[in-house]
Short mmCIF file of C-alpha atoms in Angstrom, two decimals:
data_model
loop_
_atom_site.label_atom_id
_atom_site.label_comp_id
_atom_site.label_asym_id
_atom_site.label_seq_id
_atom_site.Cartn_x
_atom_site.Cartn_y
_atom_site.Cartn_z
CA UNK C 1 0.00 0.00 0.00
CA UNK C 2 2.81 2.42 0.92
CA UNK C 3 4.59 1.91 -2.42
CA UNK C 4 1.28 2.30 -4.29
CA UNK C 5 0.52 5.60 -2.56
CA UNK C 6 4.02 6.89 -3.23
CA UNK C 7 3.77 6.10 -6.93
CA UNK C 8 0.19 7.48 -7.08
CA UNK C 9 1.47 10.70 -5.52
CA UNK C 10 4.54 10.99 -7.75
CA UNK C 11 3.09 9.97 -11.13
CA UNK C 12 -0.53 11.11 -11.14
CA UNK C 13 -1.94 14.64 -11.28
CA UNK C 14 -4.99 13.45 -9.34
CA UNK C 15 -2.81 11.62 -6.81
CA UNK C 16 -0.61 14.67 -6.34
CA UNK C 17 -3.64 16.93 -5.74
CA UNK C 18 -5.38 14.49 -3.38
CA UNK C 19 -2.34 13.51 -1.32
CA UNK C 20 -0.48 16.84 -1.15
CA UNK C 21 -2.17 17.97 2.12
CA UNK C 22 -1.34 14.63 3.77
CA UNK C 23 2.21 14.78 2.37
CA UNK C 24 2.76 18.19 3.97
CA UNK C 25 1.68 16.82 7.35
CA UNK C 26 3.89 13.76 6.86
CA UNK C 27 6.94 15.86 6.03
CA UNK C 28 6.22 18.20 8.94
CA UNK C 29 6.68 15.36 11.41
CA UNK C 30 9.29 13.48 9.36
CA UNK C 31 11.61 16.48 9.42
CA UNK C 32 10.61 17.48 12.96
CA UNK C 33 9.75 21.03 11.93
CA UNK C 34 8.44 21.73 15.43
CA UNK C 35 12.04 21.68 16.73
CA UNK C 36 14.36 24.68 16.76
CA UNK C 37 17.43 24.43 14.47
CA UNK C 38 19.69 23.76 17.46
CA UNK C 39 17.48 21.07 19.00
CA UNK C 40 17.02 19.39 15.63
CA UNK C 41 20.77 19.47 14.99
CA UNK C 42 21.62 18.06 18.41
CA UNK C 43 19.16 15.17 18.04
CA UNK C 44 20.30 14.31 14.51
CA UNK C 45 23.96 14.55 15.50
CA UNK C 46 23.56 12.18 18.45
CA UNK C 47 21.53 9.71 16.39
CA UNK C 48 24.08 9.55 13.54
CA UNK C 49 27.35 9.85 15.44
CA UNK C 50 26.58 8.41 18.86
CA UNK C 51 27.99 11.28 20.92
CA UNK C 52 26.60 14.60 22.14
CA UNK C 53 27.25 17.70 20.08
CA UNK C 54 29.40 20.19 21.98
CA UNK C 55 28.67 23.66 20.61
CA UNK C 56 30.48 25.49 23.43
CA UNK C 57 33.86 23.89 22.72
CA UNK C 58 33.62 22.00 19.40
CA UNK C 59 36.67 19.86 18.68
CA UNK C 60 35.79 17.22 16.10
CA UNK C 61 35.37 18.06 12.42
CA UNK C 62 31.68 17.15 12.50
CA UNK C 63 31.13 19.34 15.58
CA UNK C 64 32.84 22.30 13.93
CA UNK C 65 30.78 21.96 10.74
CA UNK C 66 27.62 22.02 12.83
CA UNK C 67 28.89 25.00 14.81
CA UNK C 68 29.40 26.85 11.52
CA UNK C 69 25.92 25.83 10.36
CA UNK C 70 24.29 27.28 13.49
CA UNK C 71 26.55 30.25 14.23
CA UNK C 72 28.30 31.49 11.11
CA UNK C 73 26.07 33.42 8.71
CA UNK C 74 27.59 33.52 5.25
CA UNK C 75 26.28 36.46 3.15
CA UNK C 76 26.59 34.52 -0.13
CA UNK C 77 25.82 31.07 1.25
CA UNK C 78 22.58 30.75 -0.71
CA UNK C 79 24.36 31.70 -3.92
CA UNK C 80 26.89 28.92 -3.38
CA UNK C 81 24.19 26.33 -2.63
CA UNK C 82 22.01 27.34 -5.60
CA UNK C 83 23.04 25.13 -8.54
CA UNK C 84 22.00 27.85 -10.99
CA UNK C 85 23.26 31.01 -9.28
CA UNK C 86 26.61 29.40 -8.40
CA UNK C 87 27.40 29.24 -12.11
CA UNK C 88 27.60 33.05 -12.21
CA UNK C 89 29.87 32.97 -9.15
CA UNK C 90 32.21 30.46 -10.80
CA UNK C 91 32.25 32.49 -14.01
CA UNK C 92 33.31 35.60 -12.10
CA UNK C 93 35.90 33.83 -9.94
CA UNK C 94 37.68 31.41 -12.28
CA UNK C 95 35.97 31.62 -15.69
CA UNK C 96 33.13 29.88 -17.52
CA UNK C 97 35.42 27.33 -19.21
CA UNK C 98 34.99 25.16 -16.11
CA UNK C 99 31.18 25.14 -16.29
CA UNK C 100 29.20 22.19 -17.60
CA UNK C 101 27.21 23.40 -20.65
CA UNK C 102 23.75 24.62 -19.66
CA UNK C 103 20.94 23.76 -22.10
CA UNK C 104 17.71 24.97 -20.50
CA UNK C 105 16.31 26.70 -17.41
CA UNK C 106 12.69 27.02 -16.29
CA UNK C 107 10.51 27.39 -13.21
CA UNK C 108 7.67 25.40 -14.78
CA UNK C 109 7.90 21.58 -14.79
CA UNK C 110 5.49 21.47 -17.75
CA UNK C 111 8.22 23.08 -19.87
CA UNK C 112 10.19 19.85 -19.65
CA UNK C 113 9.31 18.12 -22.91
CA UNK C 114 11.40 17.06 -25.95
CA UNK C 115 10.94 20.20 -28.07
CA UNK C 116 12.59 22.34 -25.37
CA UNK C 117 15.50 20.01 -24.76
CA UNK C 118 18.84 19.41 -26.52
CA UNK C 119 19.59 16.50 -28.85
CA UNK C 120 22.53 15.31 -26.76
CA UNK C 121 22.49 13.31 -23.46
CA UNK C 122 21.46 15.50 -20.53
CA UNK C 123 20.73 15.59 -16.83
CA UNK C 124 17.63 17.36 -15.52
CA UNK C 125 17.71 18.58 -11.92
CA UNK C 126 16.42 21.19 -9.53
CA UNK C 127 18.72 23.90 -8.23
CA UNK C 128 17.60 24.08 -4.62
CA UNK C 129 18.06 20.59 -3.20
CA UNK C 130 20.28 17.52 -3.19
CA UNK C 131 18.07 15.08 -5.06
CA UNK C 132 20.55 14.16 -7.77
CA UNK C 133 19.02 14.36 -11.21
CA UNK C 134 17.13 12.66 -14.01
CA UNK C 135 19.38 11.28 -16.74
CA UNK C 136 18.04 11.38 -20.30
CA UNK C 137 20.44 9.92 -22.85
CA UNK C 138 18.06 10.12 -25.81
CA UNK C 139 15.04 12.40 -25.68
CA UNK C 140 13.51 10.54 -28.62
CA UNK C 141 13.40 7.26 -26.74
CA UNK C 142 10.23 6.05 -25.03
CA UNK C 143 10.08 8.31 -21.97
CA UNK C 144 7.20 9.12 -19.64
CA UNK C 145 7.56 12.89 -19.69
CA UNK C 146 4.45 13.35 -17.56
CA UNK C 147 6.07 11.30 -14.80
CA UNK C 148 9.25 13.40 -15.04
CA UNK C 149 7.21 16.61 -14.84
CA UNK C 150 5.36 15.40 -11.76
CA UNK C 151 8.60 14.35 -10.07
CA UNK C 152 10.09 17.77 -10.73
CA UNK C 153 6.91 19.46 -9.50
CA UNK C 154 7.17 17.50 -6.26
CA UNK C 155 10.85 18.41 -5.84
CA UNK C 156 10.13 22.09 -6.45
CA UNK C 157 7.39 22.14 -3.83
CA UNK C 158 9.80 21.12 -1.08
CA UNK C 159 12.25 23.26 0.86
CA UNK C 160 15.48 21.32 1.37
CA UNK C 161 16.30 23.45 4.42
CA UNK C 162 14.05 21.25 6.55
CA UNK C 163 16.03 18.09 5.77
CA UNK C 164 19.17 19.19 7.62
CA UNK C 165 18.46 22.75 8.80
CA UNK C 166 21.20 24.09 6.54
CA UNK C 167 20.29 27.81 6.38
CA UNK C 168 21.79 28.37 2.92
CA UNK C 169 18.93 26.39 1.33
CA UNK C 170 16.05 28.20 3.02
CA UNK C 171 15.55 31.09 0.59
CA UNK C 172 16.63 29.61 -2.74
CA UNK C 173 14.09 30.21 -5.51
CA UNK C 174 13.39 26.77 -7.05
CA UNK C 175 14.32 26.28 -10.69
CA UNK C 176 14.78 23.38 -13.07
CA UNK C 177 18.08 23.27 -14.95
CA UNK C 178 19.14 21.01 -17.80
CA UNK C 179 22.85 20.40 -18.30
CA UNK C 180 24.87 18.33 -20.73
CA UNK C 181 25.51 14.86 -19.33
CA UNK C 182 29.22 14.28 -18.84
CA UNK C 183 30.43 10.89 -20.11
CA UNK C 184 33.70 9.25 -19.12
CA UNK C 185 33.86 7.38 -22.42
CA UNK C 186 32.50 4.13 -21.02
CA UNK C 187 28.89 5.23 -20.75
CA UNK C 188 29.23 5.77 -17.01
CA UNK C 189 29.54 8.81 -14.78
CA UNK C 190 32.97 10.48 -14.61
CA UNK C 191 35.09 10.30 -11.47
CA UNK C 192 33.99 12.80 -8.84
CA UNK C 193 36.72 14.70 -6.96
CA UNK C 194 35.73 16.51 -3.76
CA UNK C 195 38.35 18.83 -2.27
CA UNK C 196 37.71 19.80 1.36
CA UNK C 197 39.26 23.18 2.12
CA UNK C 198 39.97 24.34 5.67
CA UNK C 199 40.61 28.08 6.00
CA UNK C 200 41.47 28.29 2.31
CA UNK C 201 43.76 25.24 2.17
CA UNK C 202 42.99 21.81 0.73
CA UNK C 203 43.25 19.26 3.56
CA UNK C 204 41.24 16.28 2.26
CA UNK C 205 40.36 14.90 -1.17
CA UNK C 206 37.78 12.20 -1.76
CA UNK C 207 37.38 10.49 -5.12
CA UNK C 208 34.30 8.52 -6.20
CA UNK C 209 34.80 6.04 -9.03
CA UNK C 210 32.00 4.14 -10.74
CA UNK C 211 29.18 6.09 -9.12
CA UNK C 212 25.80 4.56 -9.88
CA UNK C 213 27.27 1.12 -10.54
CA UNK C 214 28.00 -1.98 -8.48
CA UNK C 215 31.72 -1.13 -8.79
CA UNK C 216 31.36 2.20 -7.00
CA UNK C 217 34.09 2.93 -4.45
CA UNK C 218 35.59 5.96 -2.72
CA UNK C 219 39.16 6.71 -1.67
CA UNK C 220 40.58 9.53 0.42
CA UNK C 221 43.85 11.39 -0.22
CA UNK C 222 45.77 14.42 1.02
CA UNK C 223 46.91 17.16 -1.36
CA UNK C 224 50.18 15.26 -2.00
CA UNK C 225 48.02 12.38 -3.27
CA UNK C 226 48.93 10.07 -0.43
CA UNK C 227 46.10 7.66 0.35
CA UNK C 228 44.61 8.28 3.78
CA UNK C 229 43.67 5.65 6.40
CA UNK C 230 40.11 6.85 7.07
CA UNK C 231 36.64 7.00 5.57
CA UNK C 232 33.95 9.65 6.05
CA UNK C 233 30.47 8.61 4.95
CA UNK C 234 26.77 9.09 5.58
CA UNK C 235 26.58 5.65 7.15
CA UNK C 236 29.31 3.33 8.35
CA UNK C 237 27.70 0.40 6.58
CA UNK C 238 28.26 2.06 3.20
CA UNK C 239 30.33 -0.67 1.56
CA UNK C 240 31.18 1.52 -1.43
CA UNK C 241 33.69 3.29 0.82
CA UNK C 242 35.73 0.17 1.48
CA UNK C 243 38.25 -0.55 -1.25
CA UNK C 244 41.94 -1.41 -1.40
CA UNK C 245 42.41 -0.22 -4.98
CA UNK C 246 44.37 2.94 -5.62
CA UNK C 247 43.42 5.73 -8.01
CA UNK C 248 45.92 7.27 -10.37
CA UNK C 249 46.96 10.81 -9.49
CA UNK C 250 45.23 13.16 -11.96
CA UNK C 251 47.56 15.12 -14.21
CA UNK C 252 45.67 18.32 -13.43
CA UNK C 253 45.79 17.87 -9.63
CA UNK C 254 47.78 21.08 -9.12
CA UNK C 255 45.21 23.04 -11.13
CA UNK C 256 42.37 21.40 -9.19
CA UNK C 257 43.99 22.34 -5.87
CA UNK C 258 44.83 25.89 -6.96
CA UNK C 259 41.29 26.58 -8.18
CA UNK C 260 39.74 25.07 -5.06
CA UNK C 261 41.90 27.19 -2.78
CA UNK C 262 41.05 30.29 -4.79
CA UNK C 263 37.32 29.57 -4.43
CA UNK C 264 37.59 28.78 -0.71
CA UNK C 265 39.93 31.51 0.48
CA UNK C 266 37.11 33.55 2.07
CA UNK C 267 35.54 30.59 3.88
CA UNK C 268 36.38 28.65 7.01
CA UNK C 269 35.24 25.38 5.45
CA UNK C 270 34.23 24.74 1.85
CA UNK C 271 34.02 21.58 -0.24
CA UNK C 272 34.73 22.11 -3.93
CA UNK C 273 33.62 19.35 -6.34
CA UNK C 274 35.12 18.61 -9.74
CA UNK C 275 34.60 16.18 -12.61
CA UNK C 276 37.47 15.15 -14.84
CA UNK C 277 36.99 14.26 -18.53
CA UNK C 278 40.09 13.72 -20.73
CA UNK C 279 42.17 15.78 -18.28
CA UNK C 280 39.71 18.68 -18.53
CA UNK C 281 38.14 19.95 -15.32
CA UNK C 282 34.43 20.66 -14.94
CA UNK C 283 33.03 22.33 -11.84
CA UNK C 284 30.48 20.27 -9.90
CA UNK C 285 29.24 22.19 -6.86
CA UNK C 286 30.20 24.00 -3.66
CA UNK C 287 29.19 22.66 -0.26
CA UNK C 288 29.44 24.48 3.07
CA UNK C 289 28.41 21.54 5.29
CA UNK C 290 29.61 18.13 4.09
CA UNK C 291 26.94 15.49 4.91
CA UNK C 292 25.41 18.13 7.19
CA UNK C 293 28.22 17.47 9.68
CA UNK C 294 26.74 14.09 10.61
CA UNK C 295 28.98 11.65 8.74
CA UNK C 296 30.71 9.01 10.90
CA UNK C 297 34.47 8.56 10.55
CA UNK C 298 36.09 5.19 10.40
CA UNK C 299 38.27 4.96 12.50
CA UNK C 300 36.37 7.52 14.60
CA UNK C 301 39.61 9.01 16.00
CA UNK C 302 40.02 10.89 12.71
CA UNK C 303 37.00 13.04 13.51
CA UNK C 304 39.07 14.76 16.21
CA UNK C 305 42.41 14.62 14.33
CA UNK C 306 40.99 16.44 11.32
CA UNK C 307 38.95 18.75 13.54
CA UNK C 308 42.21 20.13 14.92
CA UNK C 309 43.10 21.42 11.45
CA UNK C 310 39.96 23.57 11.06
CA UNK C 311 39.98 26.98 12.75
CA UNK C 312 36.40 28.25 13.10
CA UNK C 313 37.31 31.35 15.10
CA UNK C 314 37.89 34.72 13.46
CA UNK C 315 41.43 35.09 12.22
#
């Protein structure tokens, strides 16, 4: 019954209209909207990490990210989190040659139909959340466009702020953006490089290989490309994080580091994401609060070791 109602809600105009009031009530309690940001954050932190969040004297990396979330108001935070507006920021800071080609932008899900879309493979996503995207490799194939429109309509009706209480998402104006789908040459997604910058310096690099496949794994490196003995994930049981294979050092690593440090120099913590295709860099996104500051470390001692490197006080 639950799966039927979910599909009825997501794929039917009638279902969406009938169930929307109940969905709003469901999400109200699911995301505990009756709690203050601090109470919500403390409860979620304890549930995910198993220890109490110390906001008076934060020491671990996860604690410091949550301290920044609750106490440090960034004047351009919403611009960085907005997948559309951040493109202008990247253009101004490092140039548009690093941007993934943009094909279409709209605020109306009903505009998403073949005549408005490019003839090349694309990804359709909303700018205001973290829901991934809808991959369309051939718009002329048999595709349920009505279902895609309804899914986008549902995404646009939600405020991602309530998922994690990350303030940068609260006031983003929802849009739908269509970008060219990057291909690594094998038909899969390109490797995803995430550079974690502390006070303007790259301290951690994670690399995801084979995302979306059974071969997906993630490694961690420092800026000298030395493999690190820890993992940092949403859940400890995430087996995609456990792999003994090494990843070849990218030829453009120095450029990746230099650009990331340029983008992060005015921030205490910033994660800068990149895709790499034929040694050409493409900007992915900017993140102020990795996993919302609730990702367990393995071994857990690294939460404190890396926390020592991040200075959250005014310098």
